[in-house]
PDB file of C-alpha atoms in Angstrom:
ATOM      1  CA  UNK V   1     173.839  -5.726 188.271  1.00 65.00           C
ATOM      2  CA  UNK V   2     174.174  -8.328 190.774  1.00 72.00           C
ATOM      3  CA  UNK V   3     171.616  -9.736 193.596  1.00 75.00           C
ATOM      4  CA  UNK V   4     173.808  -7.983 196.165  1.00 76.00           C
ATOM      5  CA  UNK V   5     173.864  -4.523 194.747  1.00 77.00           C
ATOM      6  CA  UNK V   6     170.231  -4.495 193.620  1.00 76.00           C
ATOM      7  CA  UNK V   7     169.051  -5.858 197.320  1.00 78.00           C
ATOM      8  CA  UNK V   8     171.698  -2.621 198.740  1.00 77.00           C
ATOM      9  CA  UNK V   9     169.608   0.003 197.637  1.00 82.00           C
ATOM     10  CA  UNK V  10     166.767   1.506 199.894  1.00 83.00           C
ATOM     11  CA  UNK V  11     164.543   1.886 197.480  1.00 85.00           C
ATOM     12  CA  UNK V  12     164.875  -2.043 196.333  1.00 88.00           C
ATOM     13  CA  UNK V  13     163.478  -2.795 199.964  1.00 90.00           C
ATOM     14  CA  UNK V  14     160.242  -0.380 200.102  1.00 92.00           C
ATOM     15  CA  UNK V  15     159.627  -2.299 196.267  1.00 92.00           C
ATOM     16  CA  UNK V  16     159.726  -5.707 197.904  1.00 92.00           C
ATOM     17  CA  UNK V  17     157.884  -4.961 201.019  1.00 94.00           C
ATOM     18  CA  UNK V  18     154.955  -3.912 198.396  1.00 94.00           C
ATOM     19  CA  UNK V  19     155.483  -6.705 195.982  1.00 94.00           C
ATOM     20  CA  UNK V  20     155.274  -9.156 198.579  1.00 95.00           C
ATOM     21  CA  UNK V  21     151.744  -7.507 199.745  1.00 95.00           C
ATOM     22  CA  UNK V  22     150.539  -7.177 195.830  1.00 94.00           C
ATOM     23  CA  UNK V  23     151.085 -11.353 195.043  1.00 94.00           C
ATOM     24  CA  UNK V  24     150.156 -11.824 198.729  1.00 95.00           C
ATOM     25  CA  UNK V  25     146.260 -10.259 197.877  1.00 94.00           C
ATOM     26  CA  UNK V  26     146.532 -11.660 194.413  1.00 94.00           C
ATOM     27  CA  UNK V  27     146.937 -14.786 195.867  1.00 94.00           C
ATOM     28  CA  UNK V  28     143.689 -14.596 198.170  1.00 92.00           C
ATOM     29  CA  UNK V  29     142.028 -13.140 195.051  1.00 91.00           C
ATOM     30  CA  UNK V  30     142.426 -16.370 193.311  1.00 90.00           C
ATOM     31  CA  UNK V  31     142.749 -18.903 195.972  1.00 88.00           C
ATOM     32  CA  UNK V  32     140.684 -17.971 199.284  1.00 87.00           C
ATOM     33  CA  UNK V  33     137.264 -19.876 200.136  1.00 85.00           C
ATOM     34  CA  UNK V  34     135.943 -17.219 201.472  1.00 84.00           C
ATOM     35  CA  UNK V  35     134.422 -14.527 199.192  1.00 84.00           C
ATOM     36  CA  UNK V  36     134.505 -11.147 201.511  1.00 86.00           C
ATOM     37  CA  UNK V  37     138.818 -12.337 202.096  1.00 89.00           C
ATOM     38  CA  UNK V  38     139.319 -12.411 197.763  1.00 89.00           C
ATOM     39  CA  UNK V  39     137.248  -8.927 198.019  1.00 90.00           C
ATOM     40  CA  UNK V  40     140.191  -7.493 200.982  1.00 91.00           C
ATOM     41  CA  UNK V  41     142.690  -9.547 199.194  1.00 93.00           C
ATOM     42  CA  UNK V  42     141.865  -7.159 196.022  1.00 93.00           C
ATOM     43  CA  UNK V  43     142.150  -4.204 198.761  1.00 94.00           C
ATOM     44  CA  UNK V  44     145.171  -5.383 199.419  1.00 94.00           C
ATOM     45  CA  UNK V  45     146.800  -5.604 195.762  1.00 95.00           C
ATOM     46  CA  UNK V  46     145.728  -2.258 194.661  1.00 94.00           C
ATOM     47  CA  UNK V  47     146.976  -0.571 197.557  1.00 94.00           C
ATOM     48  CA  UNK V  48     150.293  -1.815 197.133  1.00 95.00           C
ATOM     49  CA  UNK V  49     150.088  -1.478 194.123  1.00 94.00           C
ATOM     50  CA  UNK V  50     149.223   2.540 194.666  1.00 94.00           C
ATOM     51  CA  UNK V  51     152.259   2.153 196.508  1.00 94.00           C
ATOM     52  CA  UNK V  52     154.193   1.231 193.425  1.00 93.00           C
ATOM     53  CA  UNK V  53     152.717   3.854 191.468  1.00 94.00           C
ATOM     54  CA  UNK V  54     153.610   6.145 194.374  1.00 92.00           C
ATOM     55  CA  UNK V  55     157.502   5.129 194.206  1.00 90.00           C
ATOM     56  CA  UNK V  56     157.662   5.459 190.054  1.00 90.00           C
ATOM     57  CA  UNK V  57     156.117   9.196 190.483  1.00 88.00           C
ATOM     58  CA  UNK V  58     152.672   8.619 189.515  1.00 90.00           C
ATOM     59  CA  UNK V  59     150.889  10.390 192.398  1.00 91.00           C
ATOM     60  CA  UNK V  60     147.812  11.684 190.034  1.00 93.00           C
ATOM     61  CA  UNK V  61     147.106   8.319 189.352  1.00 93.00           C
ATOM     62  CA  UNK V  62     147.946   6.144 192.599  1.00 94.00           C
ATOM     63  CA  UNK V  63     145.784   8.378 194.404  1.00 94.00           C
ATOM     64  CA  UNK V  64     142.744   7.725 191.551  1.00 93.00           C
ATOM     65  CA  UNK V  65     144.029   3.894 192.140  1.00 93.00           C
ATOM     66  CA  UNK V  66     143.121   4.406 195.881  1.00 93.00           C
ATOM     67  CA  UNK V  67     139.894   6.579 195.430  1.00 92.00           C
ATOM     68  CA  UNK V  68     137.995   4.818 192.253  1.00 90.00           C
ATOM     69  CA  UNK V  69     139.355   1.577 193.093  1.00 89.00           C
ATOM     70  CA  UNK V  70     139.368   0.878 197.007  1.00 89.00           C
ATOM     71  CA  UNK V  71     136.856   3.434 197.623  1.00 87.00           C
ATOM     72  CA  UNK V  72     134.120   2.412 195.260  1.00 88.00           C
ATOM     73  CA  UNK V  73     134.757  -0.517 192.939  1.00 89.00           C
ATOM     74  CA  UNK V  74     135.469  -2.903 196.057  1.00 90.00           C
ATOM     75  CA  UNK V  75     132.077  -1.440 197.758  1.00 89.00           C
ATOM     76  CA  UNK V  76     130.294  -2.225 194.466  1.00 87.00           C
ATOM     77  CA  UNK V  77     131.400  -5.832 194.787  1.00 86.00           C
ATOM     78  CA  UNK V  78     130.834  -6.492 198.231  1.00 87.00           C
ATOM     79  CA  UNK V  79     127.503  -5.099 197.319  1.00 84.00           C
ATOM     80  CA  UNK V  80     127.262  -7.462 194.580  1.00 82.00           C
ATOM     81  CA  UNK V  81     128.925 -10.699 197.024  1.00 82.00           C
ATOM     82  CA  UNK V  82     125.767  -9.638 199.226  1.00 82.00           C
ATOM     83  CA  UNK V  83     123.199  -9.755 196.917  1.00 79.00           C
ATOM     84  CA  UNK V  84     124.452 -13.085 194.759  1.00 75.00           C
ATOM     85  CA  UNK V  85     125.209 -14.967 197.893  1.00 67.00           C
ATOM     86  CA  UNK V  86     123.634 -15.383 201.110  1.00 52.00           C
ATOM     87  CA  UNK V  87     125.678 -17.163 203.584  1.00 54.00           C
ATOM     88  CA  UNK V  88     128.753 -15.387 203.812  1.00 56.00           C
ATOM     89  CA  UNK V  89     131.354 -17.764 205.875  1.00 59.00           C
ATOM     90  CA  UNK V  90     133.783 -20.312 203.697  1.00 66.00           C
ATOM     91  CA  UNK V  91     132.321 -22.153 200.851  1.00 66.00           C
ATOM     92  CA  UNK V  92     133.591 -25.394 198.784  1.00 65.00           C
ATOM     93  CA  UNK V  93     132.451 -24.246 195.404  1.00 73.00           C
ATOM     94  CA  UNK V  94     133.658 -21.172 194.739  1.00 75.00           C
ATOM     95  CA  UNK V  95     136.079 -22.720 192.931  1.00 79.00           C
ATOM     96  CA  UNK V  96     136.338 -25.944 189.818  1.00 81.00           C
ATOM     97  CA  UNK V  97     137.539 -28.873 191.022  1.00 84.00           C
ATOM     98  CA  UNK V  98     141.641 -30.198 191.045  1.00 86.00           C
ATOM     99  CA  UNK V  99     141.373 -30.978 187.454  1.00 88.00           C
ATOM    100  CA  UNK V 100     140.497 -27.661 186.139  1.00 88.00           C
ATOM    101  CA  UNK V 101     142.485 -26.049 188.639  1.00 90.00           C
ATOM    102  CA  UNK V 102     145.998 -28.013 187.676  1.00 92.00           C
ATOM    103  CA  UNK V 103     145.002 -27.018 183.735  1.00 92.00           C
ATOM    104  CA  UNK V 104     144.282 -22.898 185.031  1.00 92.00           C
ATOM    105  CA  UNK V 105     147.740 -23.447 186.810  1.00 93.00           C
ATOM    106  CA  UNK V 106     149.747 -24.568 183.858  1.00 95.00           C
ATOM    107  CA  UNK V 107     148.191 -22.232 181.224  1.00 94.00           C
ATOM    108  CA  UNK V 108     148.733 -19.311 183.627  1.00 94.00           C
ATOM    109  CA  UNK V 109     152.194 -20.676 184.158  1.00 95.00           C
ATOM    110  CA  UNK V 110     153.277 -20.871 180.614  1.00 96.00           C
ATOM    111  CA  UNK V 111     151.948 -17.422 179.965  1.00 94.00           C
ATOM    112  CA  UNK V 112     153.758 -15.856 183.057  1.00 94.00           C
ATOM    113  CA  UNK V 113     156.911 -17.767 181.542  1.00 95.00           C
ATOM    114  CA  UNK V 114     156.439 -16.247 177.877  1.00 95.00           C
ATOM    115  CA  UNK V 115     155.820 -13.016 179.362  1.00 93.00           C
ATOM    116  CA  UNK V 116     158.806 -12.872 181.373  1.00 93.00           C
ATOM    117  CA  UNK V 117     161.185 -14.458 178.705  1.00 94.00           C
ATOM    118  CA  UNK V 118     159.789 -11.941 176.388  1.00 93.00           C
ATOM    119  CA  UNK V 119     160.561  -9.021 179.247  1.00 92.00           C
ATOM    120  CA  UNK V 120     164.034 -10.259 180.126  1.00 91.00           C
ATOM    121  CA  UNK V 121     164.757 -10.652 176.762  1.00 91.00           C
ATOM    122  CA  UNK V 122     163.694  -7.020 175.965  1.00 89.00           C
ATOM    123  CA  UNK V 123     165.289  -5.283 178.772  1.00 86.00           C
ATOM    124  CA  UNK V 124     167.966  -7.365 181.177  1.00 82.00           C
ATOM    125  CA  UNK V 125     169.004  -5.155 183.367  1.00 81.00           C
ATOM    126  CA  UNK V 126     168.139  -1.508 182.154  1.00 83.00           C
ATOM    127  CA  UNK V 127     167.307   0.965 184.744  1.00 83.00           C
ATOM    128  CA  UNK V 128     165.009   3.540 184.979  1.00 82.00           C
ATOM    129  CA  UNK V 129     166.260   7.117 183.970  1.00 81.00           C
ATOM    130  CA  UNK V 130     167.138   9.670 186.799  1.00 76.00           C
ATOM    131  CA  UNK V 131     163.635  10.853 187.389  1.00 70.00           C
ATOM    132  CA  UNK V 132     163.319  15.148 188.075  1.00 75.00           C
ATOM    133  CA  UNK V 133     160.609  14.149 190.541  1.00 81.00           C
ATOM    134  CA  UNK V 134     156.857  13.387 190.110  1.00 85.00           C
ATOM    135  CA  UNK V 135     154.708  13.655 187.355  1.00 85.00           C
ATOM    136  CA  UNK V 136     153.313  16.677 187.713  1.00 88.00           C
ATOM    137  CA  UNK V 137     149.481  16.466 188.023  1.00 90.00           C
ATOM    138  CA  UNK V 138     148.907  19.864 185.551  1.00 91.00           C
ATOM    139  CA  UNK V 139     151.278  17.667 183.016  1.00 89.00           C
ATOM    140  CA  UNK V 140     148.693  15.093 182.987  1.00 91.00           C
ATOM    141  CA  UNK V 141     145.539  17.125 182.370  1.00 92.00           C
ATOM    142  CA  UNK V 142     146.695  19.461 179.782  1.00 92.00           C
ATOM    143  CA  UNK V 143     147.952  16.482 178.010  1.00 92.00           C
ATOM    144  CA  UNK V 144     144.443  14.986 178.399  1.00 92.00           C
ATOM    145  CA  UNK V 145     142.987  17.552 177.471  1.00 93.00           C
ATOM    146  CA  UNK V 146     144.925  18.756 174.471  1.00 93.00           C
ATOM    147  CA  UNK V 147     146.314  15.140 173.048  1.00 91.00           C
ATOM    148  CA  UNK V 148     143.985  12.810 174.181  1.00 93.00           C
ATOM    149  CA  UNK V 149     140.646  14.755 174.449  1.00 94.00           C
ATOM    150  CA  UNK V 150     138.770  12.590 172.131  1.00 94.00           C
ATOM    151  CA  UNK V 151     139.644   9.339 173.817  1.00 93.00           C
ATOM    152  CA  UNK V 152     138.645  11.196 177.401  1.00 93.00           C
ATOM    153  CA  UNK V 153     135.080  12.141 175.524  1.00 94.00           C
ATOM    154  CA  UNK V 154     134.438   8.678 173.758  1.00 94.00           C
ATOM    155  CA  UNK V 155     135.357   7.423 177.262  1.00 93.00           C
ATOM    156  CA  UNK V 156     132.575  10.030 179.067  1.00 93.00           C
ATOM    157  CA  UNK V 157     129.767   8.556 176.669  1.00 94.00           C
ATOM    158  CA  UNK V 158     131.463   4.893 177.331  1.00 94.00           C
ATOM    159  CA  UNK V 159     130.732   6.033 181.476  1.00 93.00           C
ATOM    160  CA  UNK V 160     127.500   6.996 180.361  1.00 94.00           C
ATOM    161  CA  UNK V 161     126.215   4.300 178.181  1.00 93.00           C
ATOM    162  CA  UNK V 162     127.881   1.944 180.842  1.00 92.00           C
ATOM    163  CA  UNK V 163     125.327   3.992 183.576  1.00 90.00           C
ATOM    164  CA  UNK V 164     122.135   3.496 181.625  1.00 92.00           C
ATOM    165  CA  UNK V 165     122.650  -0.040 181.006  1.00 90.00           C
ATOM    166  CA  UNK V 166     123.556  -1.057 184.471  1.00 87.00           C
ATOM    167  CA  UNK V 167     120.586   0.836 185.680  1.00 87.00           C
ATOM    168  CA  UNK V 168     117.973  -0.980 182.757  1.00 88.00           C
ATOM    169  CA  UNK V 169     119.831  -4.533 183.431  1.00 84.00           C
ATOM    170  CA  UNK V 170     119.567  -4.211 187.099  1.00 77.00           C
ATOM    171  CA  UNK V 171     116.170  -2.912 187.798  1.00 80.00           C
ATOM    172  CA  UNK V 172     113.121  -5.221 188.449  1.00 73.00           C
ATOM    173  CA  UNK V 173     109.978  -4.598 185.910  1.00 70.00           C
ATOM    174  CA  UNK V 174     107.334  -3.159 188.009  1.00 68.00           C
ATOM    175  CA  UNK V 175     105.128  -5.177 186.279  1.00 68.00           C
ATOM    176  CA  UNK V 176     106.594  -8.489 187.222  1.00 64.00           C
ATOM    177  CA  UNK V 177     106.989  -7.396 191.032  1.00 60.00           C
ATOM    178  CA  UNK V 178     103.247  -7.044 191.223  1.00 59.00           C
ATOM    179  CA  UNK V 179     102.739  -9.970 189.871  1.00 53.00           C
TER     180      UNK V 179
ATOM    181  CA  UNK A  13     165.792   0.104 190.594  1.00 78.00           C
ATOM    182  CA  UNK A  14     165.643  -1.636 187.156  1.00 84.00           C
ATOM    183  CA  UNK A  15     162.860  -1.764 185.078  1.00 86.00           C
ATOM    184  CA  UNK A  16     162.062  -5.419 184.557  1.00 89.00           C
ATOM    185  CA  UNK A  17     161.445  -6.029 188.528  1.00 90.00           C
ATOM    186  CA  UNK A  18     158.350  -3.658 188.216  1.00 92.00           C
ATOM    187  CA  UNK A  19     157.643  -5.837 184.586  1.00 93.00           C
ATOM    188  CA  UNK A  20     158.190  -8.723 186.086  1.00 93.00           C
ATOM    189  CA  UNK A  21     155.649  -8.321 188.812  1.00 94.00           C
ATOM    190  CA  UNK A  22     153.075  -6.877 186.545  1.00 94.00           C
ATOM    191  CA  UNK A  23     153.768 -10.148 184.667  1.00 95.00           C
ATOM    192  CA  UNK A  24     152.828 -12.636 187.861  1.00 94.00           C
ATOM    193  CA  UNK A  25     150.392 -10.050 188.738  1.00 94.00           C
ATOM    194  CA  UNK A  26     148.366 -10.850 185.433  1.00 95.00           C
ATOM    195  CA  UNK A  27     149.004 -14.683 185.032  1.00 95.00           C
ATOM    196  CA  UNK A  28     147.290 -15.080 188.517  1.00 94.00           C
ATOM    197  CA  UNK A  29     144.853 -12.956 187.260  1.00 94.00           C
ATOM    198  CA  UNK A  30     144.702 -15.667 184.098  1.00 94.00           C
ATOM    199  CA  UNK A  31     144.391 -18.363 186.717  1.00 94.00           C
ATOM    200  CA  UNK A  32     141.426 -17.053 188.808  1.00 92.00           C
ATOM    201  CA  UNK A  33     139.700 -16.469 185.715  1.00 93.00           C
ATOM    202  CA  UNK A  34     139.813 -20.188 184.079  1.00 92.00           C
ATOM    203  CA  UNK A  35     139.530 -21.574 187.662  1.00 91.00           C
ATOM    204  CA  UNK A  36     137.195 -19.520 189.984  1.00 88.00           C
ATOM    205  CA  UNK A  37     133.272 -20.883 189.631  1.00 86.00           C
ATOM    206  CA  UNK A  38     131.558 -18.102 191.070  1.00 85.00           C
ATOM    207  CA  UNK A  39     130.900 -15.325 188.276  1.00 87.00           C
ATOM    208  CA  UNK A  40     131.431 -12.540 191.506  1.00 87.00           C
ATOM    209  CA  UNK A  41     134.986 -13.931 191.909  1.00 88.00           C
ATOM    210  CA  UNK A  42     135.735 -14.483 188.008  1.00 91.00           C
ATOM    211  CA  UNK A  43     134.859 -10.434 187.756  1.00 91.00           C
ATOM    212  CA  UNK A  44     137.221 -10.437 190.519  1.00 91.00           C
ATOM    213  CA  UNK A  45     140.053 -12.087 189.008  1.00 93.00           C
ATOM    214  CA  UNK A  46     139.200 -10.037 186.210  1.00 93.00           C
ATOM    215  CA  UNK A  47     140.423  -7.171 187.943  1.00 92.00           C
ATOM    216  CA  UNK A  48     143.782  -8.412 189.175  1.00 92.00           C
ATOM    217  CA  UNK A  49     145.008  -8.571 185.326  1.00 94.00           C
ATOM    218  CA  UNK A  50     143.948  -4.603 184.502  1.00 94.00           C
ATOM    219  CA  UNK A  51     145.872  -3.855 187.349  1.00 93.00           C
ATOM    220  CA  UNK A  52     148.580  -5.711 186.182  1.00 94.00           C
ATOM    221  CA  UNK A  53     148.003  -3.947 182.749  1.00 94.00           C
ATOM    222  CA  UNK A  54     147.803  -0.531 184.616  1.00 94.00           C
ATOM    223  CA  UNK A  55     151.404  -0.736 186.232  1.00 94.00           C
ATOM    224  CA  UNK A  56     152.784  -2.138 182.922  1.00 93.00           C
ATOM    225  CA  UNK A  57     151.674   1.363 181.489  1.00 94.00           C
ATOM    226  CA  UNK A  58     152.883   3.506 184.268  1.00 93.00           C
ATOM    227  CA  UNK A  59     156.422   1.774 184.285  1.00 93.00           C
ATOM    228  CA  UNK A  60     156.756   2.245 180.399  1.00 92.00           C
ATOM    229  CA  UNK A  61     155.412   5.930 180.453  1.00 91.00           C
ATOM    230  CA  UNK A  62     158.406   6.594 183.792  1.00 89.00           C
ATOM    231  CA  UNK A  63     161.123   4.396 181.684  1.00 89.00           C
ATOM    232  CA  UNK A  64     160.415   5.989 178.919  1.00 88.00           C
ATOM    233  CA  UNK A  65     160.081   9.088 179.979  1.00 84.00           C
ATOM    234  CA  UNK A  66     157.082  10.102 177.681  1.00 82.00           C
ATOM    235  CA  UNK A  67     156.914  13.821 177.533  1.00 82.00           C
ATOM    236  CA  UNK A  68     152.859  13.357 177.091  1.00 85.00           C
ATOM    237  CA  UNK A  69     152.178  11.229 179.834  1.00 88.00           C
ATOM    238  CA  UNK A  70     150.624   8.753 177.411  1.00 90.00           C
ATOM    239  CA  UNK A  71     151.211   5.901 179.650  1.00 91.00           C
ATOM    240  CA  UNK A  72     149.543   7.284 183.036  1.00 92.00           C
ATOM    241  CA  UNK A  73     146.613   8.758 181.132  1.00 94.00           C
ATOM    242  CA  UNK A  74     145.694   5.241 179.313  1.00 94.00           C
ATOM    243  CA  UNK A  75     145.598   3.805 183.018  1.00 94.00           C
ATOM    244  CA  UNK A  76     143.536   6.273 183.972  1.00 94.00           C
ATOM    245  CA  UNK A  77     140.913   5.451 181.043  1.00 94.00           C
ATOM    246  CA  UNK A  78     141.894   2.014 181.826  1.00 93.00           C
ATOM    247  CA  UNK A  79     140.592   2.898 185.713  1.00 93.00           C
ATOM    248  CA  UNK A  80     137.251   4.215 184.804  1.00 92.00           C
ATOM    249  CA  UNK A  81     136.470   1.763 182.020  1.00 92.00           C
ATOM    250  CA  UNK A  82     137.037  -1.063 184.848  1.00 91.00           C
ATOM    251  CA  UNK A  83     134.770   1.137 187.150  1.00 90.00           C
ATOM    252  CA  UNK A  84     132.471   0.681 183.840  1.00 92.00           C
ATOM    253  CA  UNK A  85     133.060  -2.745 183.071  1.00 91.00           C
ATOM    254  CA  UNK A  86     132.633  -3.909 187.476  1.00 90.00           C
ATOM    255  CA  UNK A  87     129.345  -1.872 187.386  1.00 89.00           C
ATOM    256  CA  UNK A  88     127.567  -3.777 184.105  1.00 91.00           C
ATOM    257  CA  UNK A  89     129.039  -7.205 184.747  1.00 90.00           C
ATOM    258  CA  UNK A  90     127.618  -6.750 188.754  1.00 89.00           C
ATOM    259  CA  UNK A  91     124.032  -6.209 186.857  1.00 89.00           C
ATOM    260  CA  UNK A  92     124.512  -9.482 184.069  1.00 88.00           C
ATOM    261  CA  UNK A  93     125.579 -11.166 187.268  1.00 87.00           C
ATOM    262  CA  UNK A  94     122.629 -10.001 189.389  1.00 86.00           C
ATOM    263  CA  UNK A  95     120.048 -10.960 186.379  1.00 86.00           C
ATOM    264  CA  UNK A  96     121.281 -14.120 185.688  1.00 85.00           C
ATOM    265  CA  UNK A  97     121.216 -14.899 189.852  1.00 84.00           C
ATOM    266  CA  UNK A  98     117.853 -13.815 189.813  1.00 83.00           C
ATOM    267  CA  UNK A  99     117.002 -16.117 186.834  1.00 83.00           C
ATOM    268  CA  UNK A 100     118.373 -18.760 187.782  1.00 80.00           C
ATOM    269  CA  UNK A 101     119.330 -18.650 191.247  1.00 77.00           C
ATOM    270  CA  UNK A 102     123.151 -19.211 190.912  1.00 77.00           C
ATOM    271  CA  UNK A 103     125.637 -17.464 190.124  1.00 77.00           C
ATOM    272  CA  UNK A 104     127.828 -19.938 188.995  1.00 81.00           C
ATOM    273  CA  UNK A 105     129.477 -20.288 185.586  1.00 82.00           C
ATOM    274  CA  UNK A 106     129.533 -23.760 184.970  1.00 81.00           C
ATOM    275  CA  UNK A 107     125.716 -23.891 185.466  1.00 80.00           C
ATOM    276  CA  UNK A 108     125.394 -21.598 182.750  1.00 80.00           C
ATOM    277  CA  UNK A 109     124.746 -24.074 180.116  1.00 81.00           C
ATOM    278  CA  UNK A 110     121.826 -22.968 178.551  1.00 80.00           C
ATOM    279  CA  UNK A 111     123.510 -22.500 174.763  1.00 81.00           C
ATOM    280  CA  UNK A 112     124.277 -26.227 175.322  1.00 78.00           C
ATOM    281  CA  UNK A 113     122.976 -29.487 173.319  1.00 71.00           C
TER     282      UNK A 113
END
């Protein structure tokens, strides 16, 4: 398929638009001096990429995507940008210096490049089947709760566990505020 | 609408995710970078299960365990985070050098 037929269809448009927005946030994520801008640029990526998940037919989970993630994971974070740091405008060290930066950039680069060898190799040009419209949402929970109901409950006591110690880390002793 | 433009996306996706991790000094915005590369690894899933066309729904149910164990994972690293701020007074991982000679 060439550039010129892929770049004709409608859909190839709405899938740029939205892949230009996810490496656009990914790229504050990583690079921006200011911490509340990574936290939006992380907004950012996982709306579009909702939006992705939207176009293959996962609605169940782009709108989880949108409520666990945007709603309260980003929240918890700017919580936690709050508490860990003061003065909120741009700092110089959120990041290491050139040196480490040049070695993050060539490692990352190299894997990207195995990756996508490995992906092009794998599947050139095959295109998705002719899809009979969304997942439907009643699909995915009797097959969660039929196939994969022991991962969902190991998962539940994961949530749990995950609760408890979050709570016992995070709390102050009473003992050492009186002290 | 081939399947390797959604793979190759998911595969930029994660190696800036790689690259915020190794070079981001704050822990806040190594957790952050942390979370680029499961989403990455969540649309990998999704475009398998919808290429694939997996009768179970495998791949969209593994990112949704994959959603809440981030949820999970952004909550407990928040509180190591907080401790080790309030132990130390920084939050920054290269001042974290305690288990050094």
């Amino acid at each position: 398929m060439s550039f010129g037929d892929w770049i004709g269809q409608l859909e190839n448009w709405i899938f740029a638009i939205l892949a230009v927005g996810t490496l656009s946030g990914a790229f504050l994520v990583v690079h921006s001096r200011n911490v509340i801008h990574s936290a939006l640029g992380l907004v950012l990526t996982l709306g579009s990429s909702a939006g992705l998940f939207l176009m293959l037919g996962a609605e169940f989970v782009a709108w989880t995507l949108v409520m666990v993630y945007i709603g309260a994971v980003i929240v918890l974070f700017l919580f936690g940008i709050m508490i860990t740091r003061a003065p909120l405008g741009y700092e110089s060290d959120l990041s290491h210096p050139m040196s480490v930066k040049v070695t993050a950039a060539i490692v990352s680069g190299s894997m990207f490049a195995l990756i996508g060898w490995a992906f092009l190799d794998a599947f050139g040009s095959v295109e998705f089947p002719v899809a009979e419209g969304p997942t439907r949402t009643a699909d995915i929970g009797i097959s969660m709760f039929t196939n994969y109901v022991i991962p969902f409950e190991v998962m539940s006591f994961l949530l749990l566990a995950a609760l408890v110690g979050g709570i016992v880390l995070a709390r102050q002793d009473p003992e050492e505020v009186d002290e | 609408m081939i399947v390797n433009q959604f793979l190759m996306l998911g595969a930029a996706l994660f190696a800036m995710g790689v690259y915020g991790v190794l070079s981001r000094r704050n822990a806040v915005m190594v957790l952050l970078s942390v979370e680029l590369m499961l989403a990455a690894v969540n649309l990998n899933l999704v475009v398998f299960d919808r290429a694939f066309r997996d009768e179970l729904a495998a791949g969209q149910i593994f990112s949704l365990f994959i959603i809440a164990i981030a949820a999970a994972e952004v909550g407990i690293g928040l509180a190591i985070i907080l401790l080790i701020f309030r132990n130390r007074s920084s939050a920054n991982v290269d001042e974290l050098d305690l288990m050094k000679l």
